Coordinates of C-alpha atoms and ligand atoms in Angstrom, one line a residue:
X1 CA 31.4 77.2 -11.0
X2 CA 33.0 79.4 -13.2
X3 CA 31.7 83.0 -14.2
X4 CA 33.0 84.4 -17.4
X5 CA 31.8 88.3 -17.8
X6 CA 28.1 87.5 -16.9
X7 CA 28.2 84.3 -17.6
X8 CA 27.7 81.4 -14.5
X9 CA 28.1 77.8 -15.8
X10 CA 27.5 75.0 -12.5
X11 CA 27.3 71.2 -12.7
X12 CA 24.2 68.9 -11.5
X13 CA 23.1 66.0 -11.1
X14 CA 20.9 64.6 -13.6
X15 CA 17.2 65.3 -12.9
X16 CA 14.6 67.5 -14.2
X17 CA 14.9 71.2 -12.0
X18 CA 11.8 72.7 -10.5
X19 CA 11.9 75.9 -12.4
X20 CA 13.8 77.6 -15.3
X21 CA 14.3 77.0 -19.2
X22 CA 14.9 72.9 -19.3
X23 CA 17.2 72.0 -22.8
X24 CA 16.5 68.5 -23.3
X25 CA 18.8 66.5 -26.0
X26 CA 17.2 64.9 -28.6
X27 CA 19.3 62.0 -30.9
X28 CA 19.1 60.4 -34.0
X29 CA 15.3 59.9 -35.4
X30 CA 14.0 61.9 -33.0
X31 CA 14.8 59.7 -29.7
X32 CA 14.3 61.0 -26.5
X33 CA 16.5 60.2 -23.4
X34 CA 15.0 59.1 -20.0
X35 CA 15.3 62.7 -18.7
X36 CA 13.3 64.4 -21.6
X37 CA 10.9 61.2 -22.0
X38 CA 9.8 62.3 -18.2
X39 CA 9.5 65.6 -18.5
X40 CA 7.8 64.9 -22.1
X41 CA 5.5 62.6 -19.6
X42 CA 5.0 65.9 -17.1
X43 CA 3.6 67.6 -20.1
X44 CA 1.6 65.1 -21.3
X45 CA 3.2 64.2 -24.1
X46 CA 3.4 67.9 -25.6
X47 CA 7.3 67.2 -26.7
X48 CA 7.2 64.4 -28.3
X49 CA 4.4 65.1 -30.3
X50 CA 5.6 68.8 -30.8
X51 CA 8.9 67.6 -31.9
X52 CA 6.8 64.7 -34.7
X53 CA 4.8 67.3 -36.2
X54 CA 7.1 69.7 -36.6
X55 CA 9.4 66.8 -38.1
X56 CA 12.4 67.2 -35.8
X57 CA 14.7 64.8 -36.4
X58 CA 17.6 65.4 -33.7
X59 CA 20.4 66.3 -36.2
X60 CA 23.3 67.8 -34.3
X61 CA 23.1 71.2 -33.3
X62 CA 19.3 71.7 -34.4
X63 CA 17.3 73.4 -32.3
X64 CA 13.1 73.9 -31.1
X65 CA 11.6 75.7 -28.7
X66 CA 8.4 74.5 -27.2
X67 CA 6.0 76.0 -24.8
X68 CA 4.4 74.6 -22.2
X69 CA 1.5 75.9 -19.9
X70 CA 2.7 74.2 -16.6
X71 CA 2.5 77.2 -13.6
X72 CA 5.4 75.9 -11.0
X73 CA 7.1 74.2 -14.1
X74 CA 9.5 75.5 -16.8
X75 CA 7.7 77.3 -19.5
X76 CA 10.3 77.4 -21.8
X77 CA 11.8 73.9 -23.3
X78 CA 13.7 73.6 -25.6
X79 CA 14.4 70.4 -28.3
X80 CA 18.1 70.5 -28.7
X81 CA 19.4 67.9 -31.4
X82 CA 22.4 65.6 -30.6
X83 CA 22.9 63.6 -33.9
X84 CA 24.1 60.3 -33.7
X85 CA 27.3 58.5 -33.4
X86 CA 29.1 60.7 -36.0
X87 CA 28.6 63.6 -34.3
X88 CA 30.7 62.5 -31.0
X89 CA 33.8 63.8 -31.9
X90 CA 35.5 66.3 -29.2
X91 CA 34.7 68.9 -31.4
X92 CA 30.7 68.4 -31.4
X93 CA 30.9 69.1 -27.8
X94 CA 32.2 72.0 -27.9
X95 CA 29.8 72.8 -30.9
X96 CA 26.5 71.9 -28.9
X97 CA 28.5 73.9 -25.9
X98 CA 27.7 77.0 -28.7
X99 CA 24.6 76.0 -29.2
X100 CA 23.2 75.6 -26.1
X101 CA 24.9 78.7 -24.9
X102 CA 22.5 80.7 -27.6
X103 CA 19.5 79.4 -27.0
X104 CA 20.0 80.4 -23.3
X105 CA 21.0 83.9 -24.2
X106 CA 17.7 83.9 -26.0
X107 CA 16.1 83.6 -22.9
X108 CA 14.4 85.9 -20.2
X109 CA 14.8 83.2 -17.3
X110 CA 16.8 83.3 -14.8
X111 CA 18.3 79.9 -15.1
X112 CA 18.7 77.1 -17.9
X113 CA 19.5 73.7 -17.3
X114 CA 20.6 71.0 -20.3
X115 CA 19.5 67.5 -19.3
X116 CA 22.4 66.0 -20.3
X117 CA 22.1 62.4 -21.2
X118 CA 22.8 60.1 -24.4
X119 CA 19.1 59.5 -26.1
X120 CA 20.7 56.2 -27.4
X121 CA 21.1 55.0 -23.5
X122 CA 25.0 55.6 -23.7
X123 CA 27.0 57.4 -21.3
X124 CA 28.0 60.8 -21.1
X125 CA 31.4 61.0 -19.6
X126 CA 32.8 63.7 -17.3
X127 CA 35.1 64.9 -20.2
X128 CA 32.6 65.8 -23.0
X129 CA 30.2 67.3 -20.1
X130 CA 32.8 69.4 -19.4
X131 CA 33.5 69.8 -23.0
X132 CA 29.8 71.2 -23.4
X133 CA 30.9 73.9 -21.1
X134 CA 33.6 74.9 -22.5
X135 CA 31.9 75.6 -26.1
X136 CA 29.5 78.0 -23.8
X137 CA 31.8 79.6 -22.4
X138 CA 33.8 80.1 -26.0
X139 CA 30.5 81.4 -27.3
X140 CA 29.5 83.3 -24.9
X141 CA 32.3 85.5 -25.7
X142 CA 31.6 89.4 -26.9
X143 CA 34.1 92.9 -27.4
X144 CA 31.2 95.8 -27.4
X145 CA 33.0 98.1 -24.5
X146 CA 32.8 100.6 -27.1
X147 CA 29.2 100.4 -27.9
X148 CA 27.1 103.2 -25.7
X149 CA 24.5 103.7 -27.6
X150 CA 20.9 103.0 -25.6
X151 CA 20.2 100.4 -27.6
X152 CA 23.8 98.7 -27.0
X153 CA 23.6 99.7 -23.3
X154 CA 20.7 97.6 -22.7
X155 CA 21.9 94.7 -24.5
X156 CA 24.9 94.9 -22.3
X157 CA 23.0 95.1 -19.0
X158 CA 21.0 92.0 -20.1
X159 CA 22.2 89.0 -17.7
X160 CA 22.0 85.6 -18.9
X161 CA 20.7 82.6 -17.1
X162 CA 22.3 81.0 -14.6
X163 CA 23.3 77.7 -16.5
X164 CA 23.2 73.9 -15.2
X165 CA 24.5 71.3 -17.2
X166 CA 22.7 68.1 -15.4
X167 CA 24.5 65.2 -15.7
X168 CA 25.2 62.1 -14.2
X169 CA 29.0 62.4 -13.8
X170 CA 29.0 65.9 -12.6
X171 CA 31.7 65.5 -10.4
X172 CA 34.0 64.5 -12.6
X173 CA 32.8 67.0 -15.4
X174 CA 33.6 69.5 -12.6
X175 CA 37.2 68.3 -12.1
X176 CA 37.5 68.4 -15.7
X177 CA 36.1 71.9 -16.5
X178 CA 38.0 73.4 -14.0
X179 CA 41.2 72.6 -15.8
X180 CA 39.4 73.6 -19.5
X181 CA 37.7 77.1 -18.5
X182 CA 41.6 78.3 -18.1
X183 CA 41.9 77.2 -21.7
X184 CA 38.7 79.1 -22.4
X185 CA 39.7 82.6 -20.5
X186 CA 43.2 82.1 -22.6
X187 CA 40.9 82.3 -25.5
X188 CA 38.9 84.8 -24.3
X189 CA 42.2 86.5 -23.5
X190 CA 44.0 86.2 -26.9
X191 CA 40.5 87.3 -28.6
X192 CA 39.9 90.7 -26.3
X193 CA 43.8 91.4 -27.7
X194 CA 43.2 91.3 -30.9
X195 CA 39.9 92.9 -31.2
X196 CA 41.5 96.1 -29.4
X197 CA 42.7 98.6 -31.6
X198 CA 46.4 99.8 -31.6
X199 CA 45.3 103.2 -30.2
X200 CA 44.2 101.7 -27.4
X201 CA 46.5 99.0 -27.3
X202 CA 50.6 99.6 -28.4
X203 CA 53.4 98.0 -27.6
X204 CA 53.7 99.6 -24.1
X205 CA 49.6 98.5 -23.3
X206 CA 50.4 94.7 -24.6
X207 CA 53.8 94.3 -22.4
X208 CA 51.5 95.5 -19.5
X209 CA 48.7 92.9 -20.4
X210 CA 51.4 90.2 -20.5
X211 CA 52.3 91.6 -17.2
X212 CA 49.4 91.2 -15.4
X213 CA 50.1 87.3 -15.6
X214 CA 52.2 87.5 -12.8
X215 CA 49.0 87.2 -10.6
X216 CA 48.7 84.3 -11.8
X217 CA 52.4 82.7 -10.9
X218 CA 53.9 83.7 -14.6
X219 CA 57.4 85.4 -14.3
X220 CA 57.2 88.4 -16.6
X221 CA 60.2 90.5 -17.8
X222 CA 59.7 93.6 -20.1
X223 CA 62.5 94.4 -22.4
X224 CA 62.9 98.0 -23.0
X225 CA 64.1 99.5 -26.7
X226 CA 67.6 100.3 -24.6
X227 CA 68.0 97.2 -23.2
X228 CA 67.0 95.7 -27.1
X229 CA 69.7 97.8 -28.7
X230 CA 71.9 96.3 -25.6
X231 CA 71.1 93.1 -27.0
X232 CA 71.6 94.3 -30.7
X233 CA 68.0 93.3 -31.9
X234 CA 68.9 95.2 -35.2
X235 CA 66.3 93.5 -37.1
X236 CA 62.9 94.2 -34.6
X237 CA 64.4 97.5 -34.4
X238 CA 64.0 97.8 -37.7
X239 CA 60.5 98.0 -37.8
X240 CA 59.3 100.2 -35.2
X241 CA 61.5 102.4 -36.4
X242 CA 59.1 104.6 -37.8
X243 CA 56.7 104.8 -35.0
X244 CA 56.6 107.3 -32.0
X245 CA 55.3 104.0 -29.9
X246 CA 58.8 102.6 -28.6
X247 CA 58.9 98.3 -28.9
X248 CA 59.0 96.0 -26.1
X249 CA 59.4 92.6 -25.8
X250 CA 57.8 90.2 -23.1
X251 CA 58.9 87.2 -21.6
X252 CA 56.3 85.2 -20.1
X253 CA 58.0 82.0 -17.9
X254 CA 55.6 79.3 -16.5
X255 CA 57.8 76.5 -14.4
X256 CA 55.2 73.6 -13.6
X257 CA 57.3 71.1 -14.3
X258 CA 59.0 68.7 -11.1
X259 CA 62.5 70.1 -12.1
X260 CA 62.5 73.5 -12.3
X261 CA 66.0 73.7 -14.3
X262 CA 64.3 71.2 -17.1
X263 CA 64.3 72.9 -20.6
X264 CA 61.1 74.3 -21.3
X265 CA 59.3 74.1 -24.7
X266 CA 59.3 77.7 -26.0
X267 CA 56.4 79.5 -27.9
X268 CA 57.1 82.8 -29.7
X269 CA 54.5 85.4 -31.1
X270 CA 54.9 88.3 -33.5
X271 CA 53.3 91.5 -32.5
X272 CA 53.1 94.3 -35.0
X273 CA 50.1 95.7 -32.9
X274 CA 49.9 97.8 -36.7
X275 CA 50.9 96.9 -39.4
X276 CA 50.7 99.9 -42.3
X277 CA 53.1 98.0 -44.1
X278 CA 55.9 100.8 -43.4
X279 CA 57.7 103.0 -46.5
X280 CA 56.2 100.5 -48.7
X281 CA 52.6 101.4 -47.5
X282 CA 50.0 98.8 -48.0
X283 CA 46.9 100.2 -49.9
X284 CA 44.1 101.5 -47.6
X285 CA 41.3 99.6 -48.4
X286 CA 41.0 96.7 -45.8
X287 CA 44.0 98.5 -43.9
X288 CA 42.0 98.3 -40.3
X289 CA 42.1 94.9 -40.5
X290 CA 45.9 95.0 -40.1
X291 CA 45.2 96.2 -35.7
X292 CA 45.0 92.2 -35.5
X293 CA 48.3 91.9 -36.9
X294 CA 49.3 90.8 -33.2
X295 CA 47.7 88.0 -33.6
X296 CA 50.5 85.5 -32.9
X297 CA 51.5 87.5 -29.5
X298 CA 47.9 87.2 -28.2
X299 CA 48.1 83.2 -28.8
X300 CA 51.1 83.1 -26.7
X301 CA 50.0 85.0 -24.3
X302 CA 46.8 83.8 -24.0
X303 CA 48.4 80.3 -23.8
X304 CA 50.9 81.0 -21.1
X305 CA 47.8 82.3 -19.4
X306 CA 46.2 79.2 -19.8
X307 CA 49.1 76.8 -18.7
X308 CA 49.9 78.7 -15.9
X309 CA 45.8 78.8 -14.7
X310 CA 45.5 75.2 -15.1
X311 CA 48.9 74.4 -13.2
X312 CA 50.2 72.5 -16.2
X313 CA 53.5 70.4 -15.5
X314 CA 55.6 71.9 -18.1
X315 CA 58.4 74.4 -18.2
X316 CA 57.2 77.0 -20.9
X317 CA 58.8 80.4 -22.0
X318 CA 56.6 82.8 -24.4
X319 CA 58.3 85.5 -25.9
X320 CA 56.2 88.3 -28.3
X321 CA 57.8 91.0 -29.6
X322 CA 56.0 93.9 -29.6
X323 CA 56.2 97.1 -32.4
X324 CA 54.2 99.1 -34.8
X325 CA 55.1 99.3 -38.2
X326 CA 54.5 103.0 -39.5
X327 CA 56.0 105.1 -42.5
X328 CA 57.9 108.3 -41.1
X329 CA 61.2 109.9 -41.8
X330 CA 63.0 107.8 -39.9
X331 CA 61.2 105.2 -40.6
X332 CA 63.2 101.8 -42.6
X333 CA 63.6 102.5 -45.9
X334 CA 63.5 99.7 -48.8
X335 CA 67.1 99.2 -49.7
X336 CA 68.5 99.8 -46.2
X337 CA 70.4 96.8 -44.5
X338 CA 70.0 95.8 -40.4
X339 CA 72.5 93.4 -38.5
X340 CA 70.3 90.8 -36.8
X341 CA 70.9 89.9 -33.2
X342 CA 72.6 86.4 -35.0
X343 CA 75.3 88.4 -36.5
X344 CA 73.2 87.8 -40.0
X345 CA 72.9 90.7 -42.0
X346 CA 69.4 91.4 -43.8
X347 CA 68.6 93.5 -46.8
X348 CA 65.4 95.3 -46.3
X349 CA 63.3 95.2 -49.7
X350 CA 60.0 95.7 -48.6
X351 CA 59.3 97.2 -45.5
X352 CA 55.9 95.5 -45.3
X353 CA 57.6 92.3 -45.0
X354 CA 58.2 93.0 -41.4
X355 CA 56.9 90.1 -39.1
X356 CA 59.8 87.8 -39.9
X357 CA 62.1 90.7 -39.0
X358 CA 60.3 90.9 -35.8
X359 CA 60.2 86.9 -35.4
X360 CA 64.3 86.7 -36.6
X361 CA 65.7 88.4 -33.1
X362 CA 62.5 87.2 -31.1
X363 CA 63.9 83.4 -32.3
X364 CA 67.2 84.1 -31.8
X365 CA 66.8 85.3 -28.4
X366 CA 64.9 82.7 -27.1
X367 CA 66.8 79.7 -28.4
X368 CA 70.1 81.5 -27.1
X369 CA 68.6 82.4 -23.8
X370 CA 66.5 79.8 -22.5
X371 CA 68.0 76.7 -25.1
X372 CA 64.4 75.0 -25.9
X373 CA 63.1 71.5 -26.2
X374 CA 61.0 73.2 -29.1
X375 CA 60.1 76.0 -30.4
X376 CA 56.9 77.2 -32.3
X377 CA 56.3 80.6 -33.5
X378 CA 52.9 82.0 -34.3
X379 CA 52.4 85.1 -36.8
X380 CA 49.8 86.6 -39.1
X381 CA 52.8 86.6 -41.5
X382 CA 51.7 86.4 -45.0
X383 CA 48.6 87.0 -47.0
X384 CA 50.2 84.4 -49.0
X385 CA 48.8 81.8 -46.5
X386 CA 45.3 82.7 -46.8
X387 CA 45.5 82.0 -50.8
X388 CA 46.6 78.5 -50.0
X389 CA 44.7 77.2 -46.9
X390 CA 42.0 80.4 -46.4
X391 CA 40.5 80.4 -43.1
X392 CA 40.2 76.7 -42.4
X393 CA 43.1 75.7 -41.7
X394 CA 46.8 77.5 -40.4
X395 CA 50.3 76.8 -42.5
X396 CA 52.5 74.4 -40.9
X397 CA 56.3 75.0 -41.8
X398 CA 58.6 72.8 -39.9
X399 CA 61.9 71.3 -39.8
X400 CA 60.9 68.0 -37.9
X401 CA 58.8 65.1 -38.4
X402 CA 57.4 64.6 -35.1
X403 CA 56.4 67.5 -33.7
X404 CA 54.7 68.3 -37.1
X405 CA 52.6 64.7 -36.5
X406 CA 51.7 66.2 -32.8
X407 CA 50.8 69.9 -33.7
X408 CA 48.7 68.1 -36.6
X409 CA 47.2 65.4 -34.3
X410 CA 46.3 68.2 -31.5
X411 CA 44.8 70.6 -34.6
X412 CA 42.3 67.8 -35.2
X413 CA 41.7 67.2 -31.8
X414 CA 40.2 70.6 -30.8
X415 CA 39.5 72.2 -34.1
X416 CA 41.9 74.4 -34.6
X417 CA 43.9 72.8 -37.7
X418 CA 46.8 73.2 -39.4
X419 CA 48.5 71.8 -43.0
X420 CA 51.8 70.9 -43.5
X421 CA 53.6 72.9 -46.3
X422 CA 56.8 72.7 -47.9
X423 CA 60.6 74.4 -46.9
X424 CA 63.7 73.0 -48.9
X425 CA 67.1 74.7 -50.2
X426 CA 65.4 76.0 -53.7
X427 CA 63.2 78.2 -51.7
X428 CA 65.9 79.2 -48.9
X429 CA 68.0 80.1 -52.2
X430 CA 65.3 82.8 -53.1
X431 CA 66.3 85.1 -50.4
X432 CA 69.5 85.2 -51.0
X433 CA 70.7 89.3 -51.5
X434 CA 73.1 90.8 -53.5
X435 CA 74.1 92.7 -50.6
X436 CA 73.8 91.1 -47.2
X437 CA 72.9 87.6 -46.7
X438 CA 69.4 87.6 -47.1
X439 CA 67.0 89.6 -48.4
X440 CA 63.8 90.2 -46.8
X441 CA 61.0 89.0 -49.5
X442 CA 61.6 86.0 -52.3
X443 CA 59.9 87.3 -55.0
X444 CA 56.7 86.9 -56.2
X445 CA 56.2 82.7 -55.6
X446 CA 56.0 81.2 -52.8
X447 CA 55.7 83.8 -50.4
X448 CA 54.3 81.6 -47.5
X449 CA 57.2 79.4 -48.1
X450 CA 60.2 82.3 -48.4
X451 CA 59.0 84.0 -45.0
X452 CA 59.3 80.6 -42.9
X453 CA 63.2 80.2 -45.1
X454 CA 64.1 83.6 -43.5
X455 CA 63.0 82.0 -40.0
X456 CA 64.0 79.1 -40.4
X457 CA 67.4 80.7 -40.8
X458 CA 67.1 82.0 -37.5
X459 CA 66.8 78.3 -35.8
X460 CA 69.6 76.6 -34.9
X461 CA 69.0 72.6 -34.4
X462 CA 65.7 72.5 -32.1
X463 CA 63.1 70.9 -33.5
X464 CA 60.9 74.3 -34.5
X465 CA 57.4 74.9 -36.4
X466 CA 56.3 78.2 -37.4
X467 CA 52.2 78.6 -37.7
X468 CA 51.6 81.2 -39.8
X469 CA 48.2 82.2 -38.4
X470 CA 47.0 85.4 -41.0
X471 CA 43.8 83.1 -42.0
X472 CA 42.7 81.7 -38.9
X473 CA 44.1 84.6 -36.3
X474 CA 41.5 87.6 -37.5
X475 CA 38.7 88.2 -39.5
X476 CA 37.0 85.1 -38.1
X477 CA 34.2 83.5 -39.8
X478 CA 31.2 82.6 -37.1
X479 CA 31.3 79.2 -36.2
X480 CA 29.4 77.3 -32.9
X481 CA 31.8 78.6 -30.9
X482 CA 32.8 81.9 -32.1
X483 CA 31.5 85.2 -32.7
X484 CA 34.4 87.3 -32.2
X485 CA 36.4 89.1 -35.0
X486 CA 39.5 87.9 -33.6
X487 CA 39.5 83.6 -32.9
X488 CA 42.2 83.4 -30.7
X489 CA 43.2 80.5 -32.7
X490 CA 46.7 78.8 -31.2
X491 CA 45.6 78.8 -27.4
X492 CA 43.7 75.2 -27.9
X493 CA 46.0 73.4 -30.2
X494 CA 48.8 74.6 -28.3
X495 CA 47.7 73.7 -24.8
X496 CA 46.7 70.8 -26.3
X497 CA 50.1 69.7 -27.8
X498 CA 51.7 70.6 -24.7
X499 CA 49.2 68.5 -22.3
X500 CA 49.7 65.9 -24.9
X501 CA 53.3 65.3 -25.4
X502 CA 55.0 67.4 -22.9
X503 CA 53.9 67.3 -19.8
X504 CA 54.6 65.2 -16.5
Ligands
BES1 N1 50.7 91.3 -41.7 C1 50.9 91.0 -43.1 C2 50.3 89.7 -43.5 C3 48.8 89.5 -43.4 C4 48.0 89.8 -44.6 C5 48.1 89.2 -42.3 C6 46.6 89.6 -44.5 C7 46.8 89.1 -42.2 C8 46.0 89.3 -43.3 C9 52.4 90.9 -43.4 O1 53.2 91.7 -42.6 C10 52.6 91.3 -44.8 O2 52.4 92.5 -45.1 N2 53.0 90.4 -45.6 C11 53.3 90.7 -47.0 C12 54.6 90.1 -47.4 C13 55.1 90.5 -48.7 C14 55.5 92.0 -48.7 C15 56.3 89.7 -49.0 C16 52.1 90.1 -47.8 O3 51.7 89.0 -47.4 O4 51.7 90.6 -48.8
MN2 MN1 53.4 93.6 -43.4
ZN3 ZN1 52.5 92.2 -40.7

């Protein structure tokens, strides 16, 4: 059983309960499975012929509540449509997870149970049961901690019903969903960190967040802004410059693998936790929006949460560096130049252009320290990358093959999908300077392509990808299973390249 806020999810065997809402699934054409054909039969045929003249067809995710006058039965049932063969991709779980998950919050029972069963006689396997879950407890998701109004306070103290998905491999569903709700609260995690706002939640607040992982077995070091100077981090330096909130940086260490000395794939987040864009303010309309600029950090952190709740058998480092980006009279100036933890120099032209300054020591460091398998960075880096690929999809920049097929191959998998753009030496020459050896923006093309050069010039020859996340990360479009302003896109693709390709 897993609770999630006020949400308790539990798995049962498949037969019709003696009280509560009943969901029964309804498939292509309007086919019943044995479950809802005998409860139809319990109501005398009220469902079936509810569901004809109403014209309910069973297309995926459709939904129709009927209401029965039965005393010591359910009152409440509801049609819930399955679709048909096309609709059995991992995905439509999760989707009819989400959709299941709002009928019952609809509700004033106490419990809901979803007869879980294939209305073309199929089997349900453990796996998408538990997949089902998993898209409830995605969607049942919700920041309002800072709503108090009456109305708001009621809503809040509403409980929902104690679920049951009934099905006839609930044991195995159970061994499965055990190991996804971890992916879930890593969501749920990543989401609540980038819905905060940065006056709640600064650099200090975030490194203490990634702190309390250590409960669950992560090793967590803080980096301090004297121990970063130590380390000559001239570049993140750069940008917090500005802001009375000193930077930290995190490092978040899972060791599940057999050998502990085994080099561990490495994930690395940028998090401005503001960005105002610096000297070279950004305009103010749409300038909240900027609190989720974090939005890479909360991934990784959110992931290491996950891997490390689900005991996967993978070495894994996460490192997010952590600053604001403010104007001030101290603050960077356009023009000025920084020296890079690498030794590389770097012409500051626009001071808004700051995640890949951020990302250039945070890179640097982790390769040098911990000497990866691979390395992928996630960053809301460039508006750039919502022109291209909008919110469907995250930019994929890498400089190898394979791990670009695998990040692609596990972004179809669960959904959260990525597109494979282009690096090459004509872009890396377009942030060349003058003055130092690179300049911090390319000019006016491109711009997607000229922030993942800079990286890129901060990997030396592990096999790397850099997600650039601004489209999918914030400002999230609702879907099945998501409500929430920020996605926590990166936690599922990631854990799912990782249980996919690199763990054993
Ligand atoms: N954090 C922004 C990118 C961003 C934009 C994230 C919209 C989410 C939504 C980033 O720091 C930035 O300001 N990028 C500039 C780069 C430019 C100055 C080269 C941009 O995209 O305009
Ligand atoms: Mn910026
Ligand atoms: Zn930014």
């Amino acid at each position: 059983m897993v609770m999630a806020k006020k949400l308790t999810i539990g798995f049962g065997s498949a037969k019709i309960p003696a009280s509560g809402d009943i969901i029964i699934v309804v498939g292509d054409k309007g086919v019943f499975g044995k479950l809802g054909a005998e409860l139809d039969k319990q109501h005398d045929g009220l469902l079936a012929s509810a569901a004809k003249s109403a014209d309910f067809k069973g297309t995926a995710n459709a939904t129709m509540d009927v209401w029965t006058q039965s005393k010591n039965q359910a009152e409440r049932c509801v049609l819930l449509g399955i679709g048909g063969d096309d609709d059995r991709a991992e995905t439509s779980w999760l989707d009819l997870g989400g959709t299941i998950l709002a009928a019952a919050a609809s509700s004033s029972a106490k419990s809901a149970t979803i007869l879980l069963e294939d209305p073309a006689g199929g089997e349900i396997s453990g796996d998408q049961a538990a997949l089902v879950a998993m898209g409830m407890l995605l969607r049942a998701y919700k920041f309002e901690q800072y709503k108090t109004s009456e109305k708001a306070r009621k809503a809040k103290a509403k409980t929902l019903p104690k679920i049951t998905v009934a099905t006839a491999n609930s044991t195995a569903a159970k061994r499965r969903f055990s190991a996804l709700s971890a992916v879930g609260e890593g969501v749920n995690i990543a989401r609540d960190l980038v819905n905060e706002p940065a006056n709640i939640l600064g650099p200090v607040e975030f490194a203490n967040k990634a702190k309390e992982l250590s409960k669950i077995g992560v090793d967590v070091q803080i980096l301090t802004e004297k121990e970063m100077k130590k380390l000559k981090m001239g570049s993140l330096l750069s940008v917090s410059q500005g802001s009375v909130k000193p930077a930290r940086m995190a490092i978040m260490r899972w060791n599940g693998a057999k050998s502990k000395t085994a080099a561990p794939v490495a994930f690395v987040g940028k998090g401005v936790v503001f960005d105002t864009g610096g000297i070279s303010l950004k305009p103010g309309a749409g300038m909240g929006d900027m609190k989720g600029d974090m939005g890479g950090a909360a991934a990784v952190t959110g992931l290491m949460h996950a891997l490390a709740a689900r005991k996967a058998k993978v070495n894994a480092v996460g490192v997010i560096g952590l600053v604001e980006n403010m104007p001030d009279g101290d603050a960077t100036r356009p023009g000025d130049i920084v020296t890079s933890m690498s030794g590389q120099t770097i012409e500051i032209l626009n001071t808004d252009a700051e995640g890949r300054l951020v990302l250039a020591d945070a890179l640097w460091y982790t390769q040098k320290k911990f000497k990866p398998k691979i390395t992928i960075d996630l960053a809301t880096l460039t508006g750039a990358i919502l022109v291209a690929l909008g919110q469907e999809r995250a930019g994929l920049f890498s400089n190898d093959d394979e791990l670009s097929e695998q990040l692609s191959a596990a972004g179809e998998a669960t959904g959260e999908k990525v597109w494979r753009m282009p690096l090459g030496k004509a872009y890396d020459k377009m942030i060349d300077s003058k003055f130092a050896d690179m300049k911090n923006i390319g000019g006016r093309f491109a711009g997607s392509t000229t922030a993942a050069q800079f990286l890129l010039r901060y990997v030396n020859e592990t096999p790397w990808a850099h997600l650039d996340i601004a489209g999918t990360a914030m400002n999230s479009p609702d879907t099945k299973i998501n409500r929430s302003w920020g996605s926590g896109y990166g936690v599922r693709l990631l854990d799912r390249l990782v249980a996919d390709n690199y763990e054993k």
